Short mmCIF file of C-alpha atoms in Angstrom, two decimals:
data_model
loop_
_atom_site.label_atom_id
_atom_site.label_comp_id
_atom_site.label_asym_id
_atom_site.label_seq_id
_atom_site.Cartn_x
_atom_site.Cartn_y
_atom_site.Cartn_z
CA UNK X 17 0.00 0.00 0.00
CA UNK X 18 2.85 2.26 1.13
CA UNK X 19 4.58 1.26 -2.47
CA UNK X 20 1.04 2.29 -4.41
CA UNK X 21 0.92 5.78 -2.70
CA UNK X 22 4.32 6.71 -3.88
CA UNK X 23 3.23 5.34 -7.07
CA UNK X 24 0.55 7.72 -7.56
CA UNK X 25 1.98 10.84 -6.03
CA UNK X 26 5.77 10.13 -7.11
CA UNK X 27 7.33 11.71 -4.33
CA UNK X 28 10.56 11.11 -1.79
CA UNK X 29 11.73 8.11 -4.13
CA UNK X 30 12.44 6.94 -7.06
CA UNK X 31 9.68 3.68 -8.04
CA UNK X 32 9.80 2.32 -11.18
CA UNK X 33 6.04 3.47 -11.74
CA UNK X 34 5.58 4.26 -15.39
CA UNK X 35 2.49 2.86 -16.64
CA UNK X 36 2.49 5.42 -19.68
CA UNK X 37 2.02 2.58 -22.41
CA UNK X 38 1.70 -1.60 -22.47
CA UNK X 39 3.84 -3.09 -25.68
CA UNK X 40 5.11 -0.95 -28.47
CA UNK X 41 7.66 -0.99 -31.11
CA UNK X 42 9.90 1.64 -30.83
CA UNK X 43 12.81 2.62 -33.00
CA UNK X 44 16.48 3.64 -31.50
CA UNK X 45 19.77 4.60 -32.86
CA UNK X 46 23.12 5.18 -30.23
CA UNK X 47 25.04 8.13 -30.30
CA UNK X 48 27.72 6.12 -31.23
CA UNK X 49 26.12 5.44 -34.80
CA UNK X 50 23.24 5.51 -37.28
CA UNK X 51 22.17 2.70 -37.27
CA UNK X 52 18.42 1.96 -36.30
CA UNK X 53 17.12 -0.80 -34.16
CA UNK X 54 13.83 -1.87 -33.30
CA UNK X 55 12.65 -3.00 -30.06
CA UNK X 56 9.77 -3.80 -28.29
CA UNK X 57 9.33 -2.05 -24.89
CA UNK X 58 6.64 -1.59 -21.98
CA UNK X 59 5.64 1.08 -19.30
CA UNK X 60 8.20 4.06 -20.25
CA UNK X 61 11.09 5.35 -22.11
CA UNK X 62 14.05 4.94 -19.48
CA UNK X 63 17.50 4.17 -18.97
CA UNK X 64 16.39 0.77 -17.34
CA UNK X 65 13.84 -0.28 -20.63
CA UNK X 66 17.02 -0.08 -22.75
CA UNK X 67 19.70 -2.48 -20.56
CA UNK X 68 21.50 -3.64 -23.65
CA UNK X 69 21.57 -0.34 -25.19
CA UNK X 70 22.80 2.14 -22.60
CA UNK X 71 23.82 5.05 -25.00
CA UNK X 72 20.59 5.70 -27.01
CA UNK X 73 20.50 8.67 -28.62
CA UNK X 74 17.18 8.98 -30.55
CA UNK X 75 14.00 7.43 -30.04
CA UNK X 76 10.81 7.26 -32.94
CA UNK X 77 7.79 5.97 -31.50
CA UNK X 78 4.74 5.70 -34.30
CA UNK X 79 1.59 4.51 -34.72
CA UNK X 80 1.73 2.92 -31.75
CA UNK X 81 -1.42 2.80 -29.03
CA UNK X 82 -0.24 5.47 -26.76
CA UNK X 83 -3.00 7.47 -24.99
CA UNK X 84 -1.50 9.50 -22.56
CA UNK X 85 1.81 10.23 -21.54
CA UNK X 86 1.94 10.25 -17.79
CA UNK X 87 4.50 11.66 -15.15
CA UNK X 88 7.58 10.09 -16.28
CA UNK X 89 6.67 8.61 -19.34
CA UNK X 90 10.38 9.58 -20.57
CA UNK X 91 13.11 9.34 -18.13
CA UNK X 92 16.69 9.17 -16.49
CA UNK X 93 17.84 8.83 -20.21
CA UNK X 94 21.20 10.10 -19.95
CA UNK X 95 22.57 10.43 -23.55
CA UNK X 96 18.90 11.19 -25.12
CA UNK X 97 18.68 14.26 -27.43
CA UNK X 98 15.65 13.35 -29.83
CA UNK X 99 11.88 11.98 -29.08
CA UNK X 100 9.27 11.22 -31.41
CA UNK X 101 5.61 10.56 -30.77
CA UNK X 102 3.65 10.25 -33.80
CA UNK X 103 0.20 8.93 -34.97
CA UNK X 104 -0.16 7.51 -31.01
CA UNK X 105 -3.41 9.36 -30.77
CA UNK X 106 -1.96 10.79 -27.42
CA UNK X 107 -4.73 12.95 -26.05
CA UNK X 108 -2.95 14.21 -22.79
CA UNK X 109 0.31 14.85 -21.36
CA UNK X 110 0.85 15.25 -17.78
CA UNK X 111 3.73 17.93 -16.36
CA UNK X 112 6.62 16.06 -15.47
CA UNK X 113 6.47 13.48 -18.42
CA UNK X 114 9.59 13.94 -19.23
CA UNK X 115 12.27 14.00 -16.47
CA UNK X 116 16.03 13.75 -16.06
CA UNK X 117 16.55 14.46 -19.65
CA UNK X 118 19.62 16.61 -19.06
CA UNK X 119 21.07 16.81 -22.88
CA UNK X 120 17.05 16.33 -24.65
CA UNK X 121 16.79 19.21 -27.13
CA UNK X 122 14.24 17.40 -30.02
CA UNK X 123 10.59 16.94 -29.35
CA UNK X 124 7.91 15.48 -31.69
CA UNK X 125 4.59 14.75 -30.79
CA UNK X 126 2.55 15.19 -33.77
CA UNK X 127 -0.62 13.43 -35.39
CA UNK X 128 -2.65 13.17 -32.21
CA UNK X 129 -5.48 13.96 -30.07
CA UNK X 130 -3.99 16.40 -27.56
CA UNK X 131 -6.34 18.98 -26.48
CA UNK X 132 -4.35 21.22 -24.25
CA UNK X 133 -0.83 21.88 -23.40
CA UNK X 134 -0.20 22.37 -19.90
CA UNK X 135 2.23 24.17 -17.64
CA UNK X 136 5.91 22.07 -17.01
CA UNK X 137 5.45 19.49 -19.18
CA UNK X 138 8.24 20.61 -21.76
CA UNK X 139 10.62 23.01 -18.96
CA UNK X 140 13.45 20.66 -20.04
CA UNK X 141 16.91 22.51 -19.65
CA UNK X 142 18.00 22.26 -23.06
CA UNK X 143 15.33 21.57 -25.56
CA UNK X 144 15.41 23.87 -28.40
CA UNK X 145 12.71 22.34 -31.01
CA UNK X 146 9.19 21.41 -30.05
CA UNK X 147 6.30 20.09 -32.73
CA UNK X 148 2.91 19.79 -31.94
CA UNK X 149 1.29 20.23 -34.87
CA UNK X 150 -1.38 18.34 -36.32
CA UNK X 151 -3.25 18.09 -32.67
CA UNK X 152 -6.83 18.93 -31.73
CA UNK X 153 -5.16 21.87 -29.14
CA UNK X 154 -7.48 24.71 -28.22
CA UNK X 155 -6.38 25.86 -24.84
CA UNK X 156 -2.55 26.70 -24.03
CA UNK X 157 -2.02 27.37 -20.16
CA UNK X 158 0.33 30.34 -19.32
CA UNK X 159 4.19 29.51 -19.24
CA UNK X 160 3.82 26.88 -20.93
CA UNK X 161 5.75 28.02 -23.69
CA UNK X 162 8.16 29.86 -21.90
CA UNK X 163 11.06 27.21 -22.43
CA UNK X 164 14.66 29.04 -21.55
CA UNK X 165 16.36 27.53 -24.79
CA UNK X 166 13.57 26.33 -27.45
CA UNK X 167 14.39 27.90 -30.67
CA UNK X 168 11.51 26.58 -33.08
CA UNK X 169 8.04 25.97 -32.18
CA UNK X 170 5.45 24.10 -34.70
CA UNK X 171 1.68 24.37 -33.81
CA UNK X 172 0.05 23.79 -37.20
CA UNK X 173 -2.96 22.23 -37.90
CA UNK X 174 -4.28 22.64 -34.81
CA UNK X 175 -7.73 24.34 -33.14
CA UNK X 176 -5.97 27.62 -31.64
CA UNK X 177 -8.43 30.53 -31.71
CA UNK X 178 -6.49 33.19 -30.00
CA UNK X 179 -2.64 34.00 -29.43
CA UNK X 180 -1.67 34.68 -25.67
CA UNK X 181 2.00 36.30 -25.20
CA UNK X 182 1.27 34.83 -21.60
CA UNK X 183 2.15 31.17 -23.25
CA UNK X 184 5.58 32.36 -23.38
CA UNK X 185 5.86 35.44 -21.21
CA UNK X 186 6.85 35.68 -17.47
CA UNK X 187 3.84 36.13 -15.26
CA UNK X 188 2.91 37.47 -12.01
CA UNK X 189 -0.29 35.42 -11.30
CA UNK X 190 0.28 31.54 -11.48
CA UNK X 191 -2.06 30.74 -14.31
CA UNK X 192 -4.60 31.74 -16.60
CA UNK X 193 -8.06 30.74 -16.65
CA UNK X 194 -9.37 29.66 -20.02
CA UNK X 195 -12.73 28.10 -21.36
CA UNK X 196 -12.86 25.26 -23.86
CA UNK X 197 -12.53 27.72 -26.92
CA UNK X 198 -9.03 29.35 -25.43
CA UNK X 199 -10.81 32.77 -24.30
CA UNK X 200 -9.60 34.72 -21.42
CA UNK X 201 -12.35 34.98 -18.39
CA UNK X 202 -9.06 37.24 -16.53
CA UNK X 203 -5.80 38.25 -17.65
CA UNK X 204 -2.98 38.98 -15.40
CA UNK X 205 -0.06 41.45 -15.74
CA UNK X 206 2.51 40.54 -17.92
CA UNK X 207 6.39 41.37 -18.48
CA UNK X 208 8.81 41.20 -21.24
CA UNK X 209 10.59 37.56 -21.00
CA UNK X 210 13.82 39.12 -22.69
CA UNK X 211 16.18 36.29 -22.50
CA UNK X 212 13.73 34.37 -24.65
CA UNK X 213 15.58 32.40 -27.88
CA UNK X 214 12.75 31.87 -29.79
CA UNK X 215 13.23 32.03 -33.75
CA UNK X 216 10.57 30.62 -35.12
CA UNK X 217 6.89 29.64 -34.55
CA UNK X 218 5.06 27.96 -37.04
CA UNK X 219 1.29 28.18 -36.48
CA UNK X 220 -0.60 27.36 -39.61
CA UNK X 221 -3.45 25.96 -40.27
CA UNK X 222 -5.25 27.29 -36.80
CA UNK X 223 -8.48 29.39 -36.21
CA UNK X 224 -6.69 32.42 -35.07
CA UNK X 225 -8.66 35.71 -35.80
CA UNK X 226 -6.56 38.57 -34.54
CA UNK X 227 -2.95 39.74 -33.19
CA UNK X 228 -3.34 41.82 -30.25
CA UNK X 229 -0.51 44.89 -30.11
CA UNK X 230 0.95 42.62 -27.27
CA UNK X 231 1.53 39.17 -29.06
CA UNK X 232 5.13 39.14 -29.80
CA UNK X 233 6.06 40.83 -26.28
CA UNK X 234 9.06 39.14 -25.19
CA UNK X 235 10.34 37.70 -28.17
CA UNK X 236 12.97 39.85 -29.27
CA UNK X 237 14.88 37.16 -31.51
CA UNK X 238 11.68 35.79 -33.68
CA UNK X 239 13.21 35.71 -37.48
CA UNK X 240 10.36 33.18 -38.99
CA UNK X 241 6.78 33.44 -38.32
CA UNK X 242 4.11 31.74 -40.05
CA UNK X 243 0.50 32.48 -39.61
CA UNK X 244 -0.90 30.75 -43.02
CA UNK X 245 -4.48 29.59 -43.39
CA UNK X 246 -5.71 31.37 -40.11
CA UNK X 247 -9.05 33.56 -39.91
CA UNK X 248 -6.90 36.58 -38.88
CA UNK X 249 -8.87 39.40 -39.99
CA UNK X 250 -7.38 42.17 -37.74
CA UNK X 251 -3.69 42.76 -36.87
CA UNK X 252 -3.34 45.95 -34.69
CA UNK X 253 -0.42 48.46 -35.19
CA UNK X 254 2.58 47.95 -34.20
CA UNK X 255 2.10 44.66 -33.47
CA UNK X 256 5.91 43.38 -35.06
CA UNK X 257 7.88 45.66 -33.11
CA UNK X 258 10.06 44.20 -31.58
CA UNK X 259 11.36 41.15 -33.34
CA UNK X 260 13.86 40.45 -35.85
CA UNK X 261 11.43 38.90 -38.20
CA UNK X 262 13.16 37.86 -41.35
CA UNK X 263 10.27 35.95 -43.13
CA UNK X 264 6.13 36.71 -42.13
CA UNK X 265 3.54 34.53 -43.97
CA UNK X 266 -0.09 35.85 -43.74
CA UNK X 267 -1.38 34.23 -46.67
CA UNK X 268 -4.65 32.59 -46.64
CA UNK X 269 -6.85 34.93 -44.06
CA UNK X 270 -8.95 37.65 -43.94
CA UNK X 271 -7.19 40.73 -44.18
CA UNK X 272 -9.13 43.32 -45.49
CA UNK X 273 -5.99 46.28 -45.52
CA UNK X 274 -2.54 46.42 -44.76
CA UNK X 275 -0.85 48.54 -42.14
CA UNK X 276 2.58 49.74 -42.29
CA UNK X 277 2.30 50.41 -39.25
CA UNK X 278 2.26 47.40 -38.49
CA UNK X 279 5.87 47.33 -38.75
CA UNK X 280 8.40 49.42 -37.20
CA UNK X 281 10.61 52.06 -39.97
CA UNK X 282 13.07 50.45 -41.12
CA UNK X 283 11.96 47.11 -40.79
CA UNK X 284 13.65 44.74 -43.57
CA UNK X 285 12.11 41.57 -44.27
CA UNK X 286 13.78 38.80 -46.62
CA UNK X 287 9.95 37.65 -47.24
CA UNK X 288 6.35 38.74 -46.79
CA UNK X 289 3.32 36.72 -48.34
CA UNK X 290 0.08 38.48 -48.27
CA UNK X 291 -1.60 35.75 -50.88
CA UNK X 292 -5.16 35.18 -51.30
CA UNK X 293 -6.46 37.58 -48.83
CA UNK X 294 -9.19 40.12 -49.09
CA UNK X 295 -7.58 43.34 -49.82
CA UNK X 296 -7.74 45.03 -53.26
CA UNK X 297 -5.05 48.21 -52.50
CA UNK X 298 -1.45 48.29 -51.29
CA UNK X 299 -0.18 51.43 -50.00
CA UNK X 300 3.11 52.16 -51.44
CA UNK X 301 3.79 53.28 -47.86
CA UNK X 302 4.78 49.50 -46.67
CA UNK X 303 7.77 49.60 -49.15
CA UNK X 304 9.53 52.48 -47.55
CA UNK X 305 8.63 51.04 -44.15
CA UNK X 306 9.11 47.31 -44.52
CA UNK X 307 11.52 46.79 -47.73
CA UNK X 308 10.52 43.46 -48.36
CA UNK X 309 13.29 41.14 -50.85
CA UNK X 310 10.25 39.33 -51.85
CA UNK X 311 6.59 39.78 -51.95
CA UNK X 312 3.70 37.38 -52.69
CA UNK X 313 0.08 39.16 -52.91
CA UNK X 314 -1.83 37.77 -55.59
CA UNK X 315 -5.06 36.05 -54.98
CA UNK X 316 -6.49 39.33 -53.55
CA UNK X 317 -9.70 41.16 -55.15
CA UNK X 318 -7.91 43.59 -56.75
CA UNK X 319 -8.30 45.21 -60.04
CA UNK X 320 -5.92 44.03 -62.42
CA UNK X 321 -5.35 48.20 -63.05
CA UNK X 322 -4.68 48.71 -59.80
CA UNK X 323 -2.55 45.56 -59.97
CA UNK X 324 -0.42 47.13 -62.59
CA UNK X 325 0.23 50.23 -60.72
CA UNK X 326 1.54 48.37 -57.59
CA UNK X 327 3.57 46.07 -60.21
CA UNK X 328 5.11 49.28 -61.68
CA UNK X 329 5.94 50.66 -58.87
CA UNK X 330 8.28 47.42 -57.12
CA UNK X 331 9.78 47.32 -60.51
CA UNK X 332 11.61 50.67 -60.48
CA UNK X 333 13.21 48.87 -56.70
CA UNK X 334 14.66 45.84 -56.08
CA UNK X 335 12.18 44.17 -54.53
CA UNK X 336 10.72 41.28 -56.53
CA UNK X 337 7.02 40.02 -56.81
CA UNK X 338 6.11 36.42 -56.20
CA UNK X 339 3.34 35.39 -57.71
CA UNK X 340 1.51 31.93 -57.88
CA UNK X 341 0.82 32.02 -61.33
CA UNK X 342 -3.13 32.72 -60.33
CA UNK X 343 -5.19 33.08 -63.83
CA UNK X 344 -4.03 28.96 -64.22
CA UNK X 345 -5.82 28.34 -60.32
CA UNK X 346 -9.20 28.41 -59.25
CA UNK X 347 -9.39 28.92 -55.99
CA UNK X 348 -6.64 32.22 -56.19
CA UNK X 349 -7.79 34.14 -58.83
CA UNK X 350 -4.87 36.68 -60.29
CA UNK X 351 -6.61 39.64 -60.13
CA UNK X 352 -10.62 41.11 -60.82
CA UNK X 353 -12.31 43.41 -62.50
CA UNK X 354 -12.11 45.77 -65.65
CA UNK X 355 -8.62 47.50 -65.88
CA UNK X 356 -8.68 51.15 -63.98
CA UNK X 357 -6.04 52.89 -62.81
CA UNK X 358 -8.22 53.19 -59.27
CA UNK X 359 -6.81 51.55 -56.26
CA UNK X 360 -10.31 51.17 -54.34
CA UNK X 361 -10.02 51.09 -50.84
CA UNK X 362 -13.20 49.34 -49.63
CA UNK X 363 -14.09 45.62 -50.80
CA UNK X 364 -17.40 44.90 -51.88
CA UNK X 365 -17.74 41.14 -51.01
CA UNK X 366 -20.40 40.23 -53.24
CA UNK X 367 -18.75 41.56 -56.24
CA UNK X 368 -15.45 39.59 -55.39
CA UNK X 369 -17.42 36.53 -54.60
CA UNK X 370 -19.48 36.75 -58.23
CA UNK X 371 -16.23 37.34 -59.89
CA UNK X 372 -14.72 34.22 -57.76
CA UNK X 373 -18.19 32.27 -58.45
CA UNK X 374 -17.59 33.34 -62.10
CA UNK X 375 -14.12 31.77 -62.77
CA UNK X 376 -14.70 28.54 -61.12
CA UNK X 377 -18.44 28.31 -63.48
CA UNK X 378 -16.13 29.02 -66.14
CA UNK X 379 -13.32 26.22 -65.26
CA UNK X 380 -16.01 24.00 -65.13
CA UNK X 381 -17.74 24.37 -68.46
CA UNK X 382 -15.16 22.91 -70.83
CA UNK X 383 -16.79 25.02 -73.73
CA UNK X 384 -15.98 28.12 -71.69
CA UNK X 385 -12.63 29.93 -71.40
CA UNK X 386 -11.11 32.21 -68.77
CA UNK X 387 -10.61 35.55 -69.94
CA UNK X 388 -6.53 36.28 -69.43
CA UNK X 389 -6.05 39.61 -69.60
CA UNK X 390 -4.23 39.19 -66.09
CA UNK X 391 -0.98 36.96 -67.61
CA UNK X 392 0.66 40.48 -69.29
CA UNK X 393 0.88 41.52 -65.13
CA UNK X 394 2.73 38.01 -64.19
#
């Protein structure tokens, strides 16, 4: 009885306890070499489960039944710098899973069920790349991002509706409250977390609808940041100063306009993709402020007139237009409209959505053909 209790609680000694997962088939490879061995192993990923192999180095776990990884589920693994959890259908992970991981810097767990990420479960001393993308995550408790060395964070294709800087900020108060759809019911002072490393985050593919001025508080070395396929319709100003940002995506939303002021001045970015939103003007403004190598904004409702004005204008710089050849795809079309010189500032919706409506009737009656006055603009 006195055995079970430490069991449960895990406290005062160490009991070989981990119950995280019955028989799977796990791959390894030493540090020593690269070669890859298969095994078959029970309970946990520990020092002890690999008596034979005392110096592994990386560890692939997939499609395997795995449904939750509990306190200790990875542990006292010495020479371990690389984890991999995918198609398990994990759901949960408790704080603590992994433990004693001194040199762990390489976290996958990816093509699950997890819901939530909690507090401690990845405040491992030197891990500096953590996936958790394709998940079923909504909710994201505060600090639980706020990992002294992680470097790139992947969170795509999951069911985040809102961005917190508390995930990866310091805090005052201990924790946030959240609801099932990740909104705030109270939110506590924050401060800058300036010795955070973080250089990219890769959220795609999420439900997001707006940055708050706030978001990227505390991460003064983001380079790569890519918020594709969101719902973001509103991104306040100044909401990149700040960073170092290198390369933004915000392709694939619902941007109606685009800010300069978004962005401090100077702010030089190597890329910037604005695709297949739904603005039909650029001010010439963001070019002076942001000085972008490369810029991808077709797929917008814009008059191909107005198209050719913006077009003229990058091509006395050196900035250079990326385009994704739109009058051959459907679902981007290149540009709308009957040429005009007029940059219109306000979107009707139903005329965009007839013109869209129009191209894909058009695509789908053979005896039709798609009018390509946009290809001289390419």
């Amino acid at each position: 009885m006195f055995l079970k209790v430490l069991c449960v609680l895990n406290l005062f000694v160490w009991v070989n306890c981990c119950k995280s997962f019955g028989d799977v088939n796990v791959q390894i490879r030493q540090n020593s070499g690269t070669s890859i061995f298969n095994r078959t192993i029970k309970g946990c990923v520990s020092r002890k489960t690999f008596t034979e192999d005392n110096h592994v180095s990386h560890v692939w776990i997939v499609d395997q039944p795995v449904q939750r990884l509990l306190v200790g589920a990875v542990e006292n693994t010495p020479h371990l710098s690389y984890v991999e959890f995918s198609k398990c259908k994990i759901e949960s992970i408790q704080p603590r899973a992994f433990r004693n991981v001194p040199i762990l810097e390489t976290i996958h767990v990816e093509y699950g069920l997890l819901q939530e990420i909690k507090r401690d479960v990845f405040n491992i001393p030197l891990l500096r790349e953590l996936s958790l993308a394709h998940n079923q995550i909504s909710k994201i408790e505060a600090r639980a991002l706020a990992i002294t060395e992680l470097k790139k964070l992947y969170l795509s294709n999951n069911k985040l509706t809102k961005w917190y800087p508390e995930w990866f900020a310091s805090i005052q108060a201990a924790q946030i409250n959240t609801d099932a759809f990740n909104q705030l019911s109270s939110k506590p002072q924050t401060k800058s977390n300036e010795t955070n490393k973080l250089e990219k985050i890769d959220i795609k593919n999420n439900l997001l609808t707006t940055l708050p001025l706030d978001a990227f508080q505390g991460l003064p070395n983001l380079k790569i940041l890519f918020l594709n396929s969101n719902l973001i319709s509103n991104i306040e100003p100044g909401t990149f100063f700040g960073t170092k940002l290198h390369s933004l995506g915000l392709a694939n939303n619902r941007l109606k306009f685009v800010d300069p002021k978004w962005f401090p001045k100077p702010f030089h970015l190597t890329h910037l993709s604005l695709n297949a939103n739904k603005f039909n003007f650029i001010p010439l403004e963001l070019f002076d402020r942001v000085a972008p190598q490369t810029i991808a904004f077709d797929g917008n409702p814009m008059s191909c007139g107005c198209w050719k004005k913006i077009v003229m204008a990058i091509h006395n710089t050196t900035y250079q237009i990326e385009t994704t050849d739109g009058c051959h795809l459907p679902n981007v079309p290149f540009c709308v409209g009957t040429e005009s010189d007029i940059c219109e500032e306000v979107i009707d919706d139903n005329v965009s959505r007839a013109f869209y409506e129009g191209v894909m009737g058009a695509l789908r009656n053979s005896n039709k053909t798609v009018k390509k006055e946009c290809y001289t603009f390419m």
